mmCIF file with all atom_site columns, C-alpha atoms in Angstrom:
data_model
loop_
_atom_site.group_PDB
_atom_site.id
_atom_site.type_symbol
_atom_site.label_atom_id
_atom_site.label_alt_id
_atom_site.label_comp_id
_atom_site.label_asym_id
_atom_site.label_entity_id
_atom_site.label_seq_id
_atom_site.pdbx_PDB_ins_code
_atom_site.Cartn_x
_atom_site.Cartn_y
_atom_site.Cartn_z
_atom_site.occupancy
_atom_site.B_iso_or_equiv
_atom_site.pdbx_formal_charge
_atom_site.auth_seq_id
_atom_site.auth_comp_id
_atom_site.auth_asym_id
_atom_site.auth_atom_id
_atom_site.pdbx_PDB_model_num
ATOM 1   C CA . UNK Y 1 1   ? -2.363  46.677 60.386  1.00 0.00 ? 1   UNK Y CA 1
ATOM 2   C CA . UNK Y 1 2   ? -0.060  44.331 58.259  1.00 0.00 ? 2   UNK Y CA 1
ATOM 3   C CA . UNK Y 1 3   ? -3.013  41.805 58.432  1.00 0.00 ? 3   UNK Y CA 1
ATOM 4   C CA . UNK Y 1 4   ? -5.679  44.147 56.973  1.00 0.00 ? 4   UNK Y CA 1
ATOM 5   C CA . UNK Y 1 5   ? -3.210  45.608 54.281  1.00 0.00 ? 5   UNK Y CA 1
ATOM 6   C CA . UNK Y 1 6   ? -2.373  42.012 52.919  1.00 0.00 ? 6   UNK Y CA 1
ATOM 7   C CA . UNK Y 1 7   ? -5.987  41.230 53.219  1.00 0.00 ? 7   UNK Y CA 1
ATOM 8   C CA . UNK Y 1 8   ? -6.498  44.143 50.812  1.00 0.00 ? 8   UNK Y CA 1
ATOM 9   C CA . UNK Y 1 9   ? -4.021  43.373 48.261  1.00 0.00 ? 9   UNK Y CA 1
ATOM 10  C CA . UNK Y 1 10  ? -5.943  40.289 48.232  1.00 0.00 ? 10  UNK Y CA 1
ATOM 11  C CA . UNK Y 1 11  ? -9.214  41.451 47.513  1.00 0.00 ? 11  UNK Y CA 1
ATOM 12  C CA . UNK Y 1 12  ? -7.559  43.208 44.290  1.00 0.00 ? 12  UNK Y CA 1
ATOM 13  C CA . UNK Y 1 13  ? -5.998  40.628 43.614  1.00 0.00 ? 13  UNK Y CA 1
ATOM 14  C CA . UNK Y 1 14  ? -9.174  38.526 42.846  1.00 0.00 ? 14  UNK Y CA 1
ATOM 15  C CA . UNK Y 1 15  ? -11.091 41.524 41.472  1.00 0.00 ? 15  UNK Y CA 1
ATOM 16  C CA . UNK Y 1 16  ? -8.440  41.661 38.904  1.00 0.00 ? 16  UNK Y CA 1
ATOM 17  C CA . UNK Y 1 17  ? -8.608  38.152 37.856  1.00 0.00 ? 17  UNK Y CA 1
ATOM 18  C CA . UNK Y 1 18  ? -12.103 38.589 37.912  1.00 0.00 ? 18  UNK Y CA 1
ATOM 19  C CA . UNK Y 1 19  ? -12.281 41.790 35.657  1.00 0.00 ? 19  UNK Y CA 1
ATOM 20  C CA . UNK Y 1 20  ? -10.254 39.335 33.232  1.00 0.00 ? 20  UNK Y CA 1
ATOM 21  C CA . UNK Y 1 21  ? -13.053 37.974 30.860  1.00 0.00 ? 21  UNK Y CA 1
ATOM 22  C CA . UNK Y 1 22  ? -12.801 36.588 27.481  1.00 0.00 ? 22  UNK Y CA 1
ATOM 23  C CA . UNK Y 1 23  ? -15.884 37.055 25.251  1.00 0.00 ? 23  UNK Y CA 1
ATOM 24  C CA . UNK Y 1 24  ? -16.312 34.494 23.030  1.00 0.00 ? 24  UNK Y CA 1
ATOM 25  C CA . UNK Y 1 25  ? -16.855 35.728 19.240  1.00 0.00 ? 25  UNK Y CA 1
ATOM 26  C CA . UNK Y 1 26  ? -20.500 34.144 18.364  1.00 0.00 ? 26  UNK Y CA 1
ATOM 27  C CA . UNK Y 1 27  ? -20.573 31.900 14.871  1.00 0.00 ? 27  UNK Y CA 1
ATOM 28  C CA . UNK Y 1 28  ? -23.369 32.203 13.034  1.00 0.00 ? 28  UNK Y CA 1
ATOM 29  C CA . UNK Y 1 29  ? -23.367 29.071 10.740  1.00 0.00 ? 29  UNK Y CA 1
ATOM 30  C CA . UNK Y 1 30  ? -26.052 30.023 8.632   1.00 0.00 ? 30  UNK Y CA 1
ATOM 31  C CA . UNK Y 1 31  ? -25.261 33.331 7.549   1.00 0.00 ? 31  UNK Y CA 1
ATOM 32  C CA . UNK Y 1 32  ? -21.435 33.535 7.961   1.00 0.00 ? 32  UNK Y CA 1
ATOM 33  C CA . UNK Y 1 33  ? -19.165 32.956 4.690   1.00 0.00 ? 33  UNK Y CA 1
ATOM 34  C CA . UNK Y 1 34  ? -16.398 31.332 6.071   1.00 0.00 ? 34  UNK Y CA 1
ATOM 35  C CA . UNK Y 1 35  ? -14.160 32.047 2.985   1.00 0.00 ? 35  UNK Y CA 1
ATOM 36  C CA . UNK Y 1 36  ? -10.842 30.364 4.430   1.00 0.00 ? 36  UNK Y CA 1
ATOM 37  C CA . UNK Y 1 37  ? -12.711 27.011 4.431   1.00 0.00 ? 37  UNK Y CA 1
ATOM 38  C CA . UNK Y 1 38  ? -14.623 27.665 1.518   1.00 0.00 ? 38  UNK Y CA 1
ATOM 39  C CA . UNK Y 1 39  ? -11.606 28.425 -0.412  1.00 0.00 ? 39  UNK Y CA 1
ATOM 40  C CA . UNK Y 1 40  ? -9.895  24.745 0.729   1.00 0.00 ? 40  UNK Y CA 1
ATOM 41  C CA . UNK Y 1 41  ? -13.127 23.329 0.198   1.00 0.00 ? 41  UNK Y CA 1
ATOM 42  C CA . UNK Y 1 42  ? -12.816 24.855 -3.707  1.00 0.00 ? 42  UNK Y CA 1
ATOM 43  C CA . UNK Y 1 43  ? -9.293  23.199 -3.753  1.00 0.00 ? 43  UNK Y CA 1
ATOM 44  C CA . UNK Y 1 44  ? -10.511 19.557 -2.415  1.00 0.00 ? 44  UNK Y CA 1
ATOM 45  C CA . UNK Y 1 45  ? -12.661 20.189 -5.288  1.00 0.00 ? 45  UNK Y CA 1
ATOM 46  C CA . UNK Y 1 46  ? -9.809  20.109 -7.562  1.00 0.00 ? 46  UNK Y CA 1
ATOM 47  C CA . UNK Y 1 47  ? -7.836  17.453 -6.001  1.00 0.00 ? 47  UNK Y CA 1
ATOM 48  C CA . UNK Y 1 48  ? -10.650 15.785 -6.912  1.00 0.00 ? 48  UNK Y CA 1
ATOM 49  C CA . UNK Y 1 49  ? -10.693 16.655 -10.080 1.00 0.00 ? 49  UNK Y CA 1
ATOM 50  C CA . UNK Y 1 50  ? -7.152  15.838 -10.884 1.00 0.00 ? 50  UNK Y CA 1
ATOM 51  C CA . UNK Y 1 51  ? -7.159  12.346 -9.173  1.00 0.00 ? 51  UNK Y CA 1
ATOM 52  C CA . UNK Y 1 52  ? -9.834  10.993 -11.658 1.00 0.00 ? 52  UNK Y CA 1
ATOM 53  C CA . UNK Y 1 53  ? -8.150  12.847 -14.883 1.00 0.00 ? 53  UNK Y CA 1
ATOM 54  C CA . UNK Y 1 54  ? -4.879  11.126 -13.313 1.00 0.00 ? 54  UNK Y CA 1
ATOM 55  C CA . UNK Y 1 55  ? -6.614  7.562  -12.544 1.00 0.00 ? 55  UNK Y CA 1
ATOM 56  C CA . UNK Y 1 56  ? -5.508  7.828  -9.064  1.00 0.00 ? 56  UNK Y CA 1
ATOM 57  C CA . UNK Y 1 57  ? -8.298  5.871  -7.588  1.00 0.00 ? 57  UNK Y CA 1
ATOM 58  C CA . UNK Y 1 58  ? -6.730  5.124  -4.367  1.00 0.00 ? 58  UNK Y CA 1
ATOM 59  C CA . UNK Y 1 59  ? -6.444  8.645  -4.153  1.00 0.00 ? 59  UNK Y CA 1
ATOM 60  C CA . UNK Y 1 60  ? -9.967  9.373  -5.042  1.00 0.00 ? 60  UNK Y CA 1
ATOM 61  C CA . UNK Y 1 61  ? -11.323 6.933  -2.323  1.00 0.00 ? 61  UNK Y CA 1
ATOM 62  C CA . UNK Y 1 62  ? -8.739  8.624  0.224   1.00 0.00 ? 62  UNK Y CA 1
ATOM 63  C CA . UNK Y 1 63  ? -11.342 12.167 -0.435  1.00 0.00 ? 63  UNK Y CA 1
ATOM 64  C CA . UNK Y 1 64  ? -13.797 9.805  1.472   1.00 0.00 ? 64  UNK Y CA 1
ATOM 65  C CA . UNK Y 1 65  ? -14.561 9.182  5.309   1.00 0.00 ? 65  UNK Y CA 1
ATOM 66  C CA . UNK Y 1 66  ? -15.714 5.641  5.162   1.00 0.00 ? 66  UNK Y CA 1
ATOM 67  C CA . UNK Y 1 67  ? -17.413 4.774  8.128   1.00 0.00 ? 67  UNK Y CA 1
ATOM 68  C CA . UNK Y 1 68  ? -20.952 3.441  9.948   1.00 0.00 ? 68  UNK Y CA 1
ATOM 69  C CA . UNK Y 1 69  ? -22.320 7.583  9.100   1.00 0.00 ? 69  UNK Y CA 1
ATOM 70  C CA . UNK Y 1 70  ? -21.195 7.184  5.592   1.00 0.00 ? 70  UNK Y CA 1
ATOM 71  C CA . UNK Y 1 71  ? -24.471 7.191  3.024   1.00 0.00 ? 71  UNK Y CA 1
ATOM 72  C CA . UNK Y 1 72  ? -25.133 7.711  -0.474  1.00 0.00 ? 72  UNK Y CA 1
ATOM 73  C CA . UNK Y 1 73  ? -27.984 8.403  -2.974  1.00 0.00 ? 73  UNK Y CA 1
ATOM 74  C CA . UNK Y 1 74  ? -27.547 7.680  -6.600  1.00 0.00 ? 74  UNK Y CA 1
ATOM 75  C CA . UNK Y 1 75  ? -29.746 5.844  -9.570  1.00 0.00 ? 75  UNK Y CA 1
ATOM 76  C CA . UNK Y 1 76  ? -33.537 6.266  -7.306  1.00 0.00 ? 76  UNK Y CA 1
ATOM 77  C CA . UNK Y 1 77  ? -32.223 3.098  -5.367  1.00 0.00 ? 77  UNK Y CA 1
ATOM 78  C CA . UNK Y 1 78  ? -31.561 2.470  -1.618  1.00 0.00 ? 78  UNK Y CA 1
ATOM 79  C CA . UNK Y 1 79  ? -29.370 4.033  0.368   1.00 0.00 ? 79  UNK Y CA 1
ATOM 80  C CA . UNK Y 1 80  ? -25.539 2.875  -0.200  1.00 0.00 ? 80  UNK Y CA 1
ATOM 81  C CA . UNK Y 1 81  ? -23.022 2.659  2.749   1.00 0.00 ? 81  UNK Y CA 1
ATOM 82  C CA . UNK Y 1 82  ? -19.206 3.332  2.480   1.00 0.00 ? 82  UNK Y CA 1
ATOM 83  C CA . UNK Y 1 83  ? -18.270 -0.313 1.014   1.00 0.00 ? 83  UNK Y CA 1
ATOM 84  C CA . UNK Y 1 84  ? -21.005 0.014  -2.017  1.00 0.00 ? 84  UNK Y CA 1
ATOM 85  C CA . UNK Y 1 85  ? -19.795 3.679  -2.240  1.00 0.00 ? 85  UNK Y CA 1
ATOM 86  C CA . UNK Y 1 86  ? -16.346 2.532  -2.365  1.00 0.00 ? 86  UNK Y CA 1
ATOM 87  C CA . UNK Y 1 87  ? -16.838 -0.210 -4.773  1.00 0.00 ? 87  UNK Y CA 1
ATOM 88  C CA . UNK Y 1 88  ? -18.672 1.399  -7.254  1.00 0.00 ? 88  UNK Y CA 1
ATOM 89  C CA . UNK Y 1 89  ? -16.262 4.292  -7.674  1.00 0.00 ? 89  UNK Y CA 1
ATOM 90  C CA . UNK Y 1 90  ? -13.118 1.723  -7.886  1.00 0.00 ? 90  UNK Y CA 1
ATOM 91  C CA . UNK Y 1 91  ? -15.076 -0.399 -10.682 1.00 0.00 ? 91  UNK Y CA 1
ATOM 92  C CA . UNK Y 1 92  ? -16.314 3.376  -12.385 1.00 0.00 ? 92  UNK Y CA 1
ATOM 93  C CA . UNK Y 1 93  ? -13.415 5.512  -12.303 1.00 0.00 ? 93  UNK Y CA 1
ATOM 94  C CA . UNK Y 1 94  ? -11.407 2.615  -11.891 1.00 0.00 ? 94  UNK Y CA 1
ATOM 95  C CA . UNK Y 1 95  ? -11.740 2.153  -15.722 1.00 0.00 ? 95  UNK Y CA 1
ATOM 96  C CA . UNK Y 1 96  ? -11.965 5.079  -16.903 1.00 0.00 ? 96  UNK Y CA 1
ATOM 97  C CA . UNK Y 1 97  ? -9.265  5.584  -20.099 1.00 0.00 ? 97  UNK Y CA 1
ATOM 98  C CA . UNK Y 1 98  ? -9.850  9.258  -20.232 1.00 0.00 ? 98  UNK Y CA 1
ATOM 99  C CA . UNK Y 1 99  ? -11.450 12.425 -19.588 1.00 0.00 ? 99  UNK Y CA 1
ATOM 100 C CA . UNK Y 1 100 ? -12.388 14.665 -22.479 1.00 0.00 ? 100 UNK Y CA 1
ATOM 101 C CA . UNK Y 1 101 ? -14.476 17.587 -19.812 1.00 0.00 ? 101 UNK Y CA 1
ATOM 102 C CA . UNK Y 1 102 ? -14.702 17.247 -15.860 1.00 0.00 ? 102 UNK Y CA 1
ATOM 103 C CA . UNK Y 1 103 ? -16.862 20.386 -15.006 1.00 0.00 ? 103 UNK Y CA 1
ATOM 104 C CA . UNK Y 1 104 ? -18.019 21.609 -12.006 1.00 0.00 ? 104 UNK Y CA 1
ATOM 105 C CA . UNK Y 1 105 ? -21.237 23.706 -13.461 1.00 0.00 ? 105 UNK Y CA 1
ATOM 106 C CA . UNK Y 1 106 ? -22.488 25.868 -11.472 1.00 0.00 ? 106 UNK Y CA 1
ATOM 107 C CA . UNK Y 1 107 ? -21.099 25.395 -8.284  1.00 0.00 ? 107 UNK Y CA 1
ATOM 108 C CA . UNK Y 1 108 ? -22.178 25.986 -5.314  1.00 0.00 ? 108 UNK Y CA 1
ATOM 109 C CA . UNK Y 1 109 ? -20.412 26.095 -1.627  1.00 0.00 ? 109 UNK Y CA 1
ATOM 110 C CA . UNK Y 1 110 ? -21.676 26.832 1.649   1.00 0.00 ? 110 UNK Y CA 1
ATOM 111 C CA . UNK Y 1 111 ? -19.803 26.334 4.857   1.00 0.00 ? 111 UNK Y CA 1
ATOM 112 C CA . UNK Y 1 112 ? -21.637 25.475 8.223   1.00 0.00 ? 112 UNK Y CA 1
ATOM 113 C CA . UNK Y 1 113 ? -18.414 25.701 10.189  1.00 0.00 ? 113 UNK Y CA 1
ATOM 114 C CA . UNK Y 1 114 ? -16.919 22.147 10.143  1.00 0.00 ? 114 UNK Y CA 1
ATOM 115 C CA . UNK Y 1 115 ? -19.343 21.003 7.757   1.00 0.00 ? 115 UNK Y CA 1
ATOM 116 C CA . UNK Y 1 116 ? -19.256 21.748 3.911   1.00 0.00 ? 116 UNK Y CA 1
ATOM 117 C CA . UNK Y 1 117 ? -22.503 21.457 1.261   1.00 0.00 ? 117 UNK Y CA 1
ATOM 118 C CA . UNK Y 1 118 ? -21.659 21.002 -2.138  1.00 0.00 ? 118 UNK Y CA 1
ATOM 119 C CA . UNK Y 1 119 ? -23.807 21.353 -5.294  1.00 0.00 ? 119 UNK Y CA 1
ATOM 120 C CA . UNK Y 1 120 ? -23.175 21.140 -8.868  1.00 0.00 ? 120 UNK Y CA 1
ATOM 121 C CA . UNK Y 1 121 ? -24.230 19.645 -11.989 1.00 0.00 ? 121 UNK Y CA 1
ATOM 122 C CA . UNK Y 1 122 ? -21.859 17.655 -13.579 1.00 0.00 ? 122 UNK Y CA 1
ATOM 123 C CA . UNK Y 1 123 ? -20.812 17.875 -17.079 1.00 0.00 ? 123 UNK Y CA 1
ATOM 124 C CA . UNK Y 1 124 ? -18.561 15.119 -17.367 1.00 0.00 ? 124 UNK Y CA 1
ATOM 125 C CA . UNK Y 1 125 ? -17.217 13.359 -20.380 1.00 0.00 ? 125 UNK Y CA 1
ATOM 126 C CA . UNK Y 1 126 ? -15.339 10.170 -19.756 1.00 0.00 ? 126 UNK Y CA 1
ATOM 127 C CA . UNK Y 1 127 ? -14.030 7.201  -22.114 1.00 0.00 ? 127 UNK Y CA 1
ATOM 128 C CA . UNK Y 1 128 ? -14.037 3.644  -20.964 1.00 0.00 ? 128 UNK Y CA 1
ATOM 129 C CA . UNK Y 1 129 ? -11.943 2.170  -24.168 1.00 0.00 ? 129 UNK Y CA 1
ATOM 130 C CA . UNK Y 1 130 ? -13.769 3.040  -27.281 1.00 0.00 ? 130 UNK Y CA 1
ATOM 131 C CA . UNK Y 1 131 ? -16.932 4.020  -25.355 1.00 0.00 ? 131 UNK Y CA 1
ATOM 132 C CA . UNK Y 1 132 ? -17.883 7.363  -24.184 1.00 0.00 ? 132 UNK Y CA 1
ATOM 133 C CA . UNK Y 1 133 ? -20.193 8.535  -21.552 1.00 0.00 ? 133 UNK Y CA 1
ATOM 134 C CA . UNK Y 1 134 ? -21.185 12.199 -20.499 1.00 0.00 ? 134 UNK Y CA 1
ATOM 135 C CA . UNK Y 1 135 ? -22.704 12.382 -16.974 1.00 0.00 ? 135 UNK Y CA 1
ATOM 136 C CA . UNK Y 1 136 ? -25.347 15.085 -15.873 1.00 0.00 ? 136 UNK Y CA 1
ATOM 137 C CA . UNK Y 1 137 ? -26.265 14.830 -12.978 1.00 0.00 ? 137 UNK Y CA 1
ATOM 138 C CA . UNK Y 1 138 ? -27.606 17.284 -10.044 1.00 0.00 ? 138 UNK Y CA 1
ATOM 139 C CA . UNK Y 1 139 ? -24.836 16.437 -7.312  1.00 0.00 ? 139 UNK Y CA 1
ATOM 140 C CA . UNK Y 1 140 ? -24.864 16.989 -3.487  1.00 0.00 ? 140 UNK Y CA 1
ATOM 141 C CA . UNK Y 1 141 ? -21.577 16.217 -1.726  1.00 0.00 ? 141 UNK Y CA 1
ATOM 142 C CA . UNK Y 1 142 ? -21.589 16.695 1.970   1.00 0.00 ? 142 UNK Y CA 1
ATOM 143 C CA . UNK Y 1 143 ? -18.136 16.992 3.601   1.00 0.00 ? 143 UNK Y CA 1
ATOM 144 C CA . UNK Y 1 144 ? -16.901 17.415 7.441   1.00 0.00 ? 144 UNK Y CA 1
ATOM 145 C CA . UNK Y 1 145 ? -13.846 18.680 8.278   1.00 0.00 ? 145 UNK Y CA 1
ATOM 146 C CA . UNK Y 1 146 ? -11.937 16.422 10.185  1.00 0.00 ? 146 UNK Y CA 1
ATOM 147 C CA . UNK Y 1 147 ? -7.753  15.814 11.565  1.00 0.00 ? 147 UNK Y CA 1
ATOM 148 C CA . UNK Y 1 148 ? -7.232  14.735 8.328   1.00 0.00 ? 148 UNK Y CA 1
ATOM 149 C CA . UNK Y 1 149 ? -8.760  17.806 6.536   1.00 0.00 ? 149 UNK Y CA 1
ATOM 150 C CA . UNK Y 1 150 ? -12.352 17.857 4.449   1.00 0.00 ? 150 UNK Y CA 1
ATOM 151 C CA . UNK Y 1 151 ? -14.071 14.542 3.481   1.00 0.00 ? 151 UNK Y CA 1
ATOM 152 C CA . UNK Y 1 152 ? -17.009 13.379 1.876   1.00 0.00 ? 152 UNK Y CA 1
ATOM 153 C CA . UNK Y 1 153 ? -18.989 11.799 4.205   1.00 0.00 ? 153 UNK Y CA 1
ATOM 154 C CA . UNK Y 1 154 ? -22.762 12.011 2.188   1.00 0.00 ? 154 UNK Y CA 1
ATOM 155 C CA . UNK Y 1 155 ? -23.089 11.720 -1.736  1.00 0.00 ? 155 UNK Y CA 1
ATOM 156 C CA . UNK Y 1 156 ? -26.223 12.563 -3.825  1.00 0.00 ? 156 UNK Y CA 1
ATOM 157 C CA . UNK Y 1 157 ? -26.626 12.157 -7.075  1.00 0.00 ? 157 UNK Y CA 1
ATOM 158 C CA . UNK Y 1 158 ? -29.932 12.348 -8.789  1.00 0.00 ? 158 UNK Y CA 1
ATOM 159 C CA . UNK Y 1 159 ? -30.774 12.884 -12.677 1.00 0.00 ? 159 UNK Y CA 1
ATOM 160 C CA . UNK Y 1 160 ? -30.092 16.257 -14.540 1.00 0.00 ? 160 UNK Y CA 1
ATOM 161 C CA . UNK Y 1 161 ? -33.419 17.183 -16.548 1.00 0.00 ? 161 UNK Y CA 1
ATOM 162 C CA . UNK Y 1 162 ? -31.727 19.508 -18.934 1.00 0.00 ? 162 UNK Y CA 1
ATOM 163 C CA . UNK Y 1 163 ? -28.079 19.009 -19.776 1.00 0.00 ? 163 UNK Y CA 1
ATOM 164 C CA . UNK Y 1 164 ? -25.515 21.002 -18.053 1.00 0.00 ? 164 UNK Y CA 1
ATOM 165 C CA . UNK Y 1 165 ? -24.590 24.477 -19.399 1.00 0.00 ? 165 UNK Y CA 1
ATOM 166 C CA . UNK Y 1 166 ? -21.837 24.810 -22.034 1.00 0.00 ? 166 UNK Y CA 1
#
């Protein structure tokens, strides 16, 4: 009789560790907002920002993941790698004596989980010395979020038709 009532306990033993089952809350990376990372997505958006107004370039490069998946777009040429990527924006921003505007125009973030898509036009004005430049562009940055928080890991940059709202 002992037997048979320790075989029961048994049996609801295991039925209650059955009944214990976690759903799993479904992520729908298309149509969710995401607004935690999209809000520290904004914010890398700024660091940005204040790096090149600060000539921190080593900074700036650091908003990069540099590595064989690394690829960029710019100028109608060939696709760059990290180490053109890299160089160019050391020998751009890297002189760069000041920054009269550094807009974001209209901006646009959408979150895919652990991946970030980032468009915007730029409306940037930048001296080098006596010289100034403004910079329209239509910009695509693609960032994953890694240990190490968001990086850039794709840039686009192709020409701005129009110039960038006021």
């Amino acid at each position: 009789m002992l037997a048979l009532a320790m075989l029961s306990l048994y049996a609801c033993e295991e039925q209650k560790e059955q009944a214990v089952i976690v759903e799993e809350e479904k992520i729908d990376i298309i149509n969710d907002e995401f607004p935690e990372s999209k809000a520290e997505v904004i914010a890398f958006m700024e660091d940005i920002k204040q790096a090149i107004i600060a000539g921190d370039i080593d900074r700036l490069i650091s908003f990069h993941a540099y590595g064989p998946k690394f690829t960029e777009f710019k100028n109608g040429e060939p696709r760059n790698d990290g180490t053109a990527n890299e160089e160019y924006e050391r020998g751009v921003f890297g002189n760069v004596t000041g920054v009269e505007k550094f807009e974001y125009d209209d901006l646009k973030v959408a979150i895919y989980d652990q991946v970030a898509n980032v468009t915007f036009h730029s409306d940037f004005h930048l001296k080098f010395g006596e010289d100034d430049a403004v910079v329209n562009e239509q910009i695509t940055l693609l960032l994953a979020q890694t240990d190490m928080g968001w990086k850039i890991i794709h840039e686009h940059h192709s020409p701005l038709n129009s110039p960038a709202a006021e």
